[in-house]
Amino acid sequence: MTLKIRLWPVILIVCLGIGGYLIYLLIQKQKMLNLLIPEVTEITLIKANIHQDTAFVEVNTIVVNKAPYPMNIDSIVCDLSLGGTKLISTSQYVGLRQESGDTDSVRFSVNIPISHTRNKILSLQDQDSTGITIEATIVYSGLKVPFIKSKKIEVPVPPKFKVIKTEKKVKLFKKDIQAQLFLGIINEGKNLSLDLHDLQYRITIGNDLASKGKFPMDVSIRPQSSQVLKLPLNLKMKHPLATIFKVIGDKDRVPFHLMLSGYLDAGKMKRIPTVIFASGYMEIVNEQKKKAEKKWEKEKKKEERKEKREERKER
């Protein structure tokens, strides 16, 4: 009697066994690699300086050398994407030697195009949420170590700004105009509070007046609400006489340009470099103040004429 053995179940069992063993080896190899290759544990923002349409941002990464031997950090590459669009791609030489077991901070700089970032945020306004991804790669003695961090965030709604009014005190024949600018900030978002930090402003009025300063406090605006800031202005006159003649001749309605910069927190997105521009027309001396002064002058002349008539009668 011949015993017939079907080969395909045996082959299947052998293949499954080999596959399982290979998977085990792969997992163990990955564990060994995790013990040997360096690790990027954190990426944080240190500071950012804003100039024109670019935010110059300094970023800090924490790198751990888990290998039992020294390694050299050659360079670092960083990409930032928002809603599937790459906003930043930068690489920088580091040249740092890291001993076994060392934990070091590696700093690098990125330049963020503000208009491009703002336009991308505006294009996402019909969505409730979007994805943000940071991809960093450290070239470590010829070995590339990736660090990828992705998460869902609520789409921020950019704030709106409105110049409500100005209050000025003009001193003739002096080069300074002390003023206050009342600036309205409107948060039209439904879910996110807007927190503004380190606000700086610069304003030019016509071709003659300019001022800049810092707002001393942080600003927090709840969803679908607004707030009015009083920005003190110390306007310097380049041509005092020309400005005075404009005021006297009631020709002091001139164009103005305002730039407001700082950092914006919106939900989980922290310290977003922000630059806002506003422009329009304003008067160096308030129109109501002009009318009041003209009325006062008219009343004064009327009183003087009355006094002269009474003096003539007494004679």
PDB file of N, CA and C in Angstrom, residues 216-278:
ATOM      1  N   PRO A 216       2.614  97.186  24.087  1.00  0.00           N
ATOM      2  CA  PRO A 216       3.207  96.612  25.301  1.00  0.00           C
ATOM      3  C   PRO A 216       2.559  95.336  25.816  1.00  0.00           C
ATOM      4  N   MET A 217       1.417  94.933  25.282  1.00  0.00           N
ATOM      5  CA  MET A 217       0.698  93.782  25.840  1.00  0.00           C
ATOM      6  C   MET A 217       0.368  92.762  24.758  1.00  0.00           C
ATOM      7  N   ASP A 218       0.153  91.508  25.198  1.00  0.00           N
ATOM      8  CA  ASP A 218      -0.392  90.492  24.304  1.00  0.00           C
ATOM      9  C   ASP A 218      -1.893  90.723  24.138  1.00  0.00           C
ATOM     10  N   VAL A 219      -2.414  90.259  23.012  1.00  0.00           N
ATOM     11  CA  VAL A 219      -3.824  90.472  22.688  1.00  0.00           C
ATOM     12  C   VAL A 219      -4.488  89.117  22.465  1.00  0.00           C
ATOM     13  N   SER A 220      -5.638  88.893  23.107  1.00  0.00           N
ATOM     14  CA  SER A 220      -6.396  87.658  22.930  1.00  0.00           C
ATOM     15  C   SER A 220      -7.817  88.011  22.492  1.00  0.00           C
ATOM     16  N   ILE A 221      -8.239  87.444  21.355  1.00  0.00           N
ATOM     17  CA  ILE A 221      -9.551  87.755  20.791  1.00  0.00           C
ATOM     18  C   ILE A 221     -10.328  86.453  20.614  1.00  0.00           C
ATOM     19  N   ARG A 222     -11.465  86.348  21.265  1.00  0.00           N
ATOM     20  CA  ARG A 222     -12.284  85.146  21.197  1.00  0.00           C
ATOM     21  C   ARG A 222     -12.958  85.022  19.822  1.00  0.00           C
ATOM     22  N   PRO A 223     -13.424  83.806  19.467  1.00  0.00           N
ATOM     23  CA  PRO A 223     -14.067  83.624  18.156  1.00  0.00           C
ATOM     24  C   PRO A 223     -15.242  84.567  17.951  1.00  0.00           C
ATOM     25  N   GLN A 224     -15.345  85.089  16.725  1.00  0.00           N
ATOM     26  CA  GLN A 224     -16.435  85.972  16.296  1.00  0.00           C
ATOM     27  C   GLN A 224     -16.599  87.170  17.243  1.00  0.00           C
ATOM     28  N   SER A 225     -15.484  87.769  17.576  1.00  0.00           N
ATOM     29  CA  SER A 225     -15.495  88.987  18.384  1.00  0.00           C
ATOM     30  C   SER A 225     -14.392  89.912  17.883  1.00  0.00           C
ATOM     31  N   SER A 226     -14.306  91.083  18.460  1.00  0.00           N
ATOM     32  CA  SER A 226     -13.319  92.066  18.016  1.00  0.00           C
ATOM     33  C   SER A 226     -12.752  92.808  19.217  1.00  0.00           C
ATOM     34  N   GLN A 227     -11.680  93.520  18.971  1.00  0.00           N
ATOM     35  CA  GLN A 227     -11.033  94.298  20.015  1.00  0.00           C
ATOM     36  C   GLN A 227     -10.385  95.519  19.379  1.00  0.00           C
ATOM     37  N   VAL A 228     -10.361  96.616  20.117  1.00  0.00           N
ATOM     38  CA  VAL A 228      -9.768  97.858  19.625  1.00  0.00           C
ATOM     39  C   VAL A 228      -8.483  98.128  20.399  1.00  0.00           C
ATOM     40  N   LEU A 229      -7.393  98.330  19.661  1.00  0.00           N
ATOM     41  CA  LEU A 229      -6.107  98.664  20.265  1.00  0.00           C
ATOM     42  C   LEU A 229      -5.832 100.150  20.089  1.00  0.00           C
ATOM     43  N   LYS A 230      -5.285 100.761  21.127  1.00  0.00           N
ATOM     44  CA  LYS A 230      -4.848 102.152  21.042  1.00  0.00           C
ATOM     45  C   LYS A 230      -3.328 102.160  20.908  1.00  0.00           C
ATOM     46  N   LEU A 231      -2.869 102.491  19.709  1.00  0.00           N
ATOM     47  CA  LEU A 231      -1.437 102.497  19.432  1.00  0.00           C
ATOM     48  C   LEU A 231      -0.906 103.919  19.549  1.00  0.00           C
ATOM     49  N   PRO A 232      -0.005 104.188  20.485  1.00  0.00           N
ATOM     50  CA  PRO A 232       0.560 105.539  20.592  1.00  0.00           C
ATOM     51  C   PRO A 232       1.506 105.828  19.431  1.00  0.00           C
ATOM     52  N   LEU A 233       1.365 106.997  18.844  1.00  0.00           N
ATOM     53  CA  LEU A 233       2.204 107.410  17.721  1.00  0.00           C
ATOM     54  C   LEU A 233       2.978 108.663  18.095  1.00  0.00           C
ATOM     55  N   ASN A 234       4.252 108.655  17.810  1.00  0.00           N
ATOM     56  CA  ASN A 234       5.082 109.848  17.933  1.00  0.00           C
ATOM     57  C   ASN A 234       5.570 110.185  16.530  1.00  0.00           C
ATOM     58  N   LEU A 235       4.755 110.943  15.820  1.00  0.00           N
ATOM     59  CA  LEU A 235       5.011 111.214  14.407  1.00  0.00           C
ATOM     60  C   LEU A 235       6.087 112.286  14.260  1.00  0.00           C
ATOM     61  N   LYS A 236       7.079 111.964  13.472  1.00  0.00           N
ATOM     62  CA  LYS A 236       8.165 112.898  13.200  1.00  0.00           C
ATOM     63  C   LYS A 236       7.908 113.584  11.862  1.00  0.00           C
ATOM     64  N   MET A 237       7.938 114.916  11.880  1.00  0.00           N
ATOM     65  CA  MET A 237       7.733 115.684  10.652  1.00  0.00           C
ATOM     66  C   MET A 237       9.075 115.970   9.992  1.00  0.00           C
ATOM     67  N   LYS A 238       9.188 115.587   8.728  1.00  0.00           N
ATOM     68  CA  LYS A 238      10.404 115.896   7.977  1.00  0.00           C
ATOM     69  C   LYS A 238      10.408 117.346   7.511  1.00  0.00           C
ATOM     70  N   HIS A 239       9.220 117.868   7.180  1.00  0.00           N
ATOM     71  CA  HIS A 239       9.094 119.244   6.684  1.00  0.00           C
ATOM     72  C   HIS A 239       7.978 119.938   7.467  1.00  0.00           C
ATOM     73  N   PRO A 240       8.274 120.438   8.664  1.00  0.00           N
ATOM     74  CA  PRO A 240       7.226 121.010   9.529  1.00  0.00           C
ATOM     75  C   PRO A 240       6.434 122.131   8.875  1.00  0.00           C
ATOM     76  N   LEU A 241       7.109 123.068   8.181  1.00  0.00           N
ATOM     77  CA  LEU A 241       6.400 124.209   7.598  1.00  0.00           C
ATOM     78  C   LEU A 241       5.400 123.758   6.540  1.00  0.00           C
ATOM     79  N   ALA A 242       5.814 122.802   5.697  1.00  0.00           N
ATOM     80  CA  ALA A 242       4.907 122.310   4.655  1.00  0.00           C
ATOM     81  C   ALA A 242       3.675 121.659   5.282  1.00  0.00           C
ATOM     82  N   THR A 243       3.882 120.906   6.368  1.00  0.00           N
ATOM     83  CA  THR A 243       2.753 120.274   7.054  1.00  0.00           C
ATOM     84  C   THR A 243       1.835 121.314   7.677  1.00  0.00           C
ATOM     85  N   ILE A 244       2.416 122.357   8.278  1.00  0.00           N
ATOM     86  CA  ILE A 244       1.623 123.417   8.907  1.00  0.00           C
ATOM     87  C   ILE A 244       0.756 124.123   7.873  1.00  0.00           C
ATOM     88  N   PHE A 245       1.334 124.423   6.701  1.00  0.00           N
ATOM     89  CA  PHE A 245       0.561 125.089   5.647  1.00  0.00           C
ATOM     90  C   PHE A 245      -0.584 124.199   5.162  1.00  0.00           C
ATOM     91  N   LYS A 246      -0.353 122.869   5.138  1.00  0.00           N
ATOM     92  CA  LYS A 246      -1.433 121.952   4.757  1.00  0.00           C
ATOM     93  C   LYS A 246      -2.571 122.015   5.767  1.00  0.00           C
ATOM     94  N   VAL A 247      -2.217 122.051   7.056  1.00  0.00           N
ATOM     95  CA  VAL A 247      -3.234 122.115   8.104  1.00  0.00           C
ATOM     96  C   VAL A 247      -4.001 123.421   8.020  1.00  0.00           C
ATOM     97  N   ILE A 248      -3.267 124.546   7.883  1.00  0.00           N
ATOM     98  CA  ILE A 248      -3.910 125.859   7.820  1.00  0.00           C
ATOM     99  C   ILE A 248      -4.799 125.969   6.591  1.00  0.00           C
ATOM    100  N   GLY A 249      -4.317 125.441   5.464  1.00  0.00           N
ATOM    101  CA  GLY A 249      -5.077 125.516   4.218  1.00  0.00           C
ATOM    102  C   GLY A 249      -6.118 124.424   4.065  1.00  0.00           C
ATOM    103  N   ASP A 250      -6.319 123.617   5.123  1.00  0.00           N
ATOM    104  CA  ASP A 250      -7.308 122.538   5.107  1.00  0.00           C
ATOM    105  C   ASP A 250      -7.052 121.558   3.953  1.00  0.00           C
ATOM    106  N   LYS A 251      -5.754 121.278   3.718  1.00  0.00           N
ATOM    107  CA  LYS A 251      -5.365 120.339   2.666  1.00  0.00           C
ATOM    108  C   LYS A 251      -4.560 119.185   3.261  1.00  0.00           C
ATOM    109  N   ASP A 252      -4.933 118.802   4.476  1.00  0.00           N
ATOM    110  CA  ASP A 252      -4.133 117.807   5.195  1.00  0.00           C
ATOM    111  C   ASP A 252      -4.749 116.402   5.173  1.00  0.00           C
ATOM    112  N   ARG A 253      -5.639 116.128   4.229  1.00  0.00           N
ATOM    113  CA  ARG A 253      -6.142 114.761   4.050  1.00  0.00           C
ATOM    114  C   ARG A 253      -5.157 114.029   3.141  1.00  0.00           C
ATOM    115  N   VAL A 254      -4.393 113.110   3.714  1.00  0.00           N
ATOM    116  CA  VAL A 254      -3.270 112.487   3.006  1.00  0.00           C
ATOM    117  C   VAL A 254      -3.368 110.964   3.130  1.00  0.00           C
ATOM    118  N   PRO A 255      -2.717 110.225   2.217  1.00  0.00           N
ATOM    119  CA  PRO A 255      -2.727 108.760   2.309  1.00  0.00           C
ATOM    120  C   PRO A 255      -1.836 108.279   3.452  1.00  0.00           C
ATOM    121  N   PHE A 256      -2.198 107.135   4.023  1.00  0.00           N
ATOM    122  CA  PHE A 256      -1.360 106.523   5.055  1.00  0.00           C
ATOM    123  C   PHE A 256      -1.153 105.044   4.720  1.00  0.00           C
ATOM    124  N   HIS A 257      -0.044 104.504   5.221  1.00  0.00           N
ATOM    125  CA  HIS A 257       0.277 103.086   5.064  1.00  0.00           C
ATOM    126  C   HIS A 257       0.697 102.554   6.429  1.00  0.00           C
ATOM    127  N   LEU A 258       0.041 101.475   6.866  1.00  0.00           N
ATOM    128  CA  LEU A 258       0.301 100.888   8.177  1.00  0.00           C
ATOM    129  C   LEU A 258       0.774  99.454   8.006  1.00  0.00           C
ATOM    130  N   MET A 259       1.863  99.091   8.703  1.00  0.00           N
ATOM    131  CA  MET A 259       2.327  97.707   8.739  1.00  0.00           C
ATOM    132  C   MET A 259       2.331  97.241  10.188  1.00  0.00           C
ATOM    133  N   LEU A 260       1.661  96.126  10.446  1.00  0.00           N
ATOM    134  CA  LEU A 260       1.600  95.534  11.777  1.00  0.00           C
ATOM    135  C   LEU A 260       2.210  94.141  11.690  1.00  0.00           C
ATOM    136  N   SER A 261       3.173  93.846  12.549  1.00  0.00           N
ATOM    137  CA  SER A 261       3.831  92.537  12.522  1.00  0.00           C
ATOM    138  C   SER A 261       3.877  91.960  13.930  1.00  0.00           C
ATOM    139  N   GLY A 262       3.978  90.637  14.001  1.00  0.00           N
ATOM    140  CA  GLY A 262       4.032  89.959  15.289  1.00  0.00           C
ATOM    141  C   GLY A 262       3.876  88.470  15.098  1.00  0.00           C
ATOM    142  N   TYR A 263       3.406  87.804  16.133  1.00  0.00           N
ATOM    143  CA  TYR A 263       3.257  86.359  16.110  1.00  0.00           C
ATOM    144  C   TYR A 263       1.835  85.991  16.525  1.00  0.00           C
ATOM    145  N   LEU A 264       1.289  85.035  15.827  1.00  0.00           N
ATOM    146  CA  LEU A 264      -0.116  84.664  15.992  1.00  0.00           C
ATOM    147  C   LEU A 264      -0.226  83.223  16.465  1.00  0.00           C
ATOM    148  N   ASP A 265      -1.021  82.999  17.525  1.00  0.00           N
ATOM    149  CA  ASP A 265      -1.401  81.652  17.947  1.00  0.00           C
ATOM    150  C   ASP A 265      -2.842  81.415  17.517  1.00  0.00           C
ATOM    151  N   ALA A 266      -3.068  80.302  16.823  1.00  0.00           N
ATOM    152  CA  ALA A 266      -4.423  79.943  16.395  1.00  0.00           C
ATOM    153  C   ALA A 266      -4.617  78.458  16.644  1.00  0.00           C
ATOM    154  N   GLY A 267      -5.287  78.117  17.749  1.00  0.00           N
ATOM    155  CA  GLY A 267      -5.455  76.710  18.089  1.00  0.00           C
ATOM    156  C   GLY A 267      -4.119  76.075  18.428  1.00  0.00           C
ATOM    157  N   LYS A 268      -3.799  74.959  17.765  1.00  0.00           N
ATOM    158  CA  LYS A 268      -2.551  74.254  18.030  1.00  0.00           C
ATOM    159  C   LYS A 268      -1.362  74.848  17.285  1.00  0.00           C
ATOM    160  N   MET A 269      -1.616  75.763  16.389  1.00  0.00           N
ATOM    161  CA  MET A 269      -0.525  76.420  15.666  1.00  0.00           C
ATOM    162  C   MET A 269      -0.027  77.586  16.511  1.00  0.00           C
ATOM    163  N   LYS A 270       1.244  77.570  16.872  1.00  0.00           N
ATOM    164  CA  LYS A 270       1.807  78.551  17.784  1.00  0.00           C
ATOM    165  C   LYS A 270       2.849  79.417  17.079  1.00  0.00           C
ATOM    166  N   ARG A 271       2.861  80.694  17.474  1.00  0.00           N
ATOM    167  CA  ARG A 271       3.861  81.670  17.032  1.00  0.00           C
ATOM    168  C   ARG A 271       4.040  81.656  15.509  1.00  0.00           C
ATOM    169  N   ILE A 272       2.931  81.880  14.818  1.00  0.00           N
ATOM    170  CA  ILE A 272       2.971  82.001  13.361  1.00  0.00           C
ATOM    171  C   ILE A 272       3.394  83.426  13.024  1.00  0.00           C
ATOM    172  N   PRO A 273       4.503  83.621  12.325  1.00  0.00           N
ATOM    173  CA  PRO A 273       4.882  84.990  11.945  1.00  0.00           C
ATOM    174  C   PRO A 273       3.803  85.621  11.069  1.00  0.00           C
ATOM    175  N   THR A 274       3.395  86.826  11.427  1.00  0.00           N
ATOM    176  CA  THR A 274       2.272  87.481  10.763  1.00  0.00           C
ATOM    177  C   THR A 274       2.634  88.916  10.421  1.00  0.00           C
ATOM    178  N   VAL A 275       2.318  89.317   9.203  1.00  0.00           N
ATOM    179  CA  VAL A 275       2.492  90.708   8.770  1.00  0.00           C
ATOM    180  C   VAL A 275       1.203  91.151   8.097  1.00  0.00           C
ATOM    181  N   ILE A 276       0.660  92.289   8.516  1.00  0.00           N
ATOM    182  CA  ILE A 276      -0.575  92.832   7.948  1.00  0.00           C
ATOM    183  C   ILE A 276      -0.314  94.243   7.468  1.00  0.00           C
ATOM    184  N   PHE A 277      -0.829  94.540   6.278  1.00  0.00           N
ATOM    185  CA  PHE A 277      -0.707  95.880   5.713  1.00  0.00           C
ATOM    186  C   PHE A 277      -2.096  96.495   5.590  1.00  0.00           C
ATOM    187  N   ALA A 278      -2.196  97.772   5.917  1.00  0.00           N
ATOM    188  CA  ALA A 278      -3.446  98.516   5.750  1.00  0.00           C
ATOM    189  C   ALA A 278      -3.106  99.880   5.170  1.00  0.00           C
TER     190      ALA A 278
END
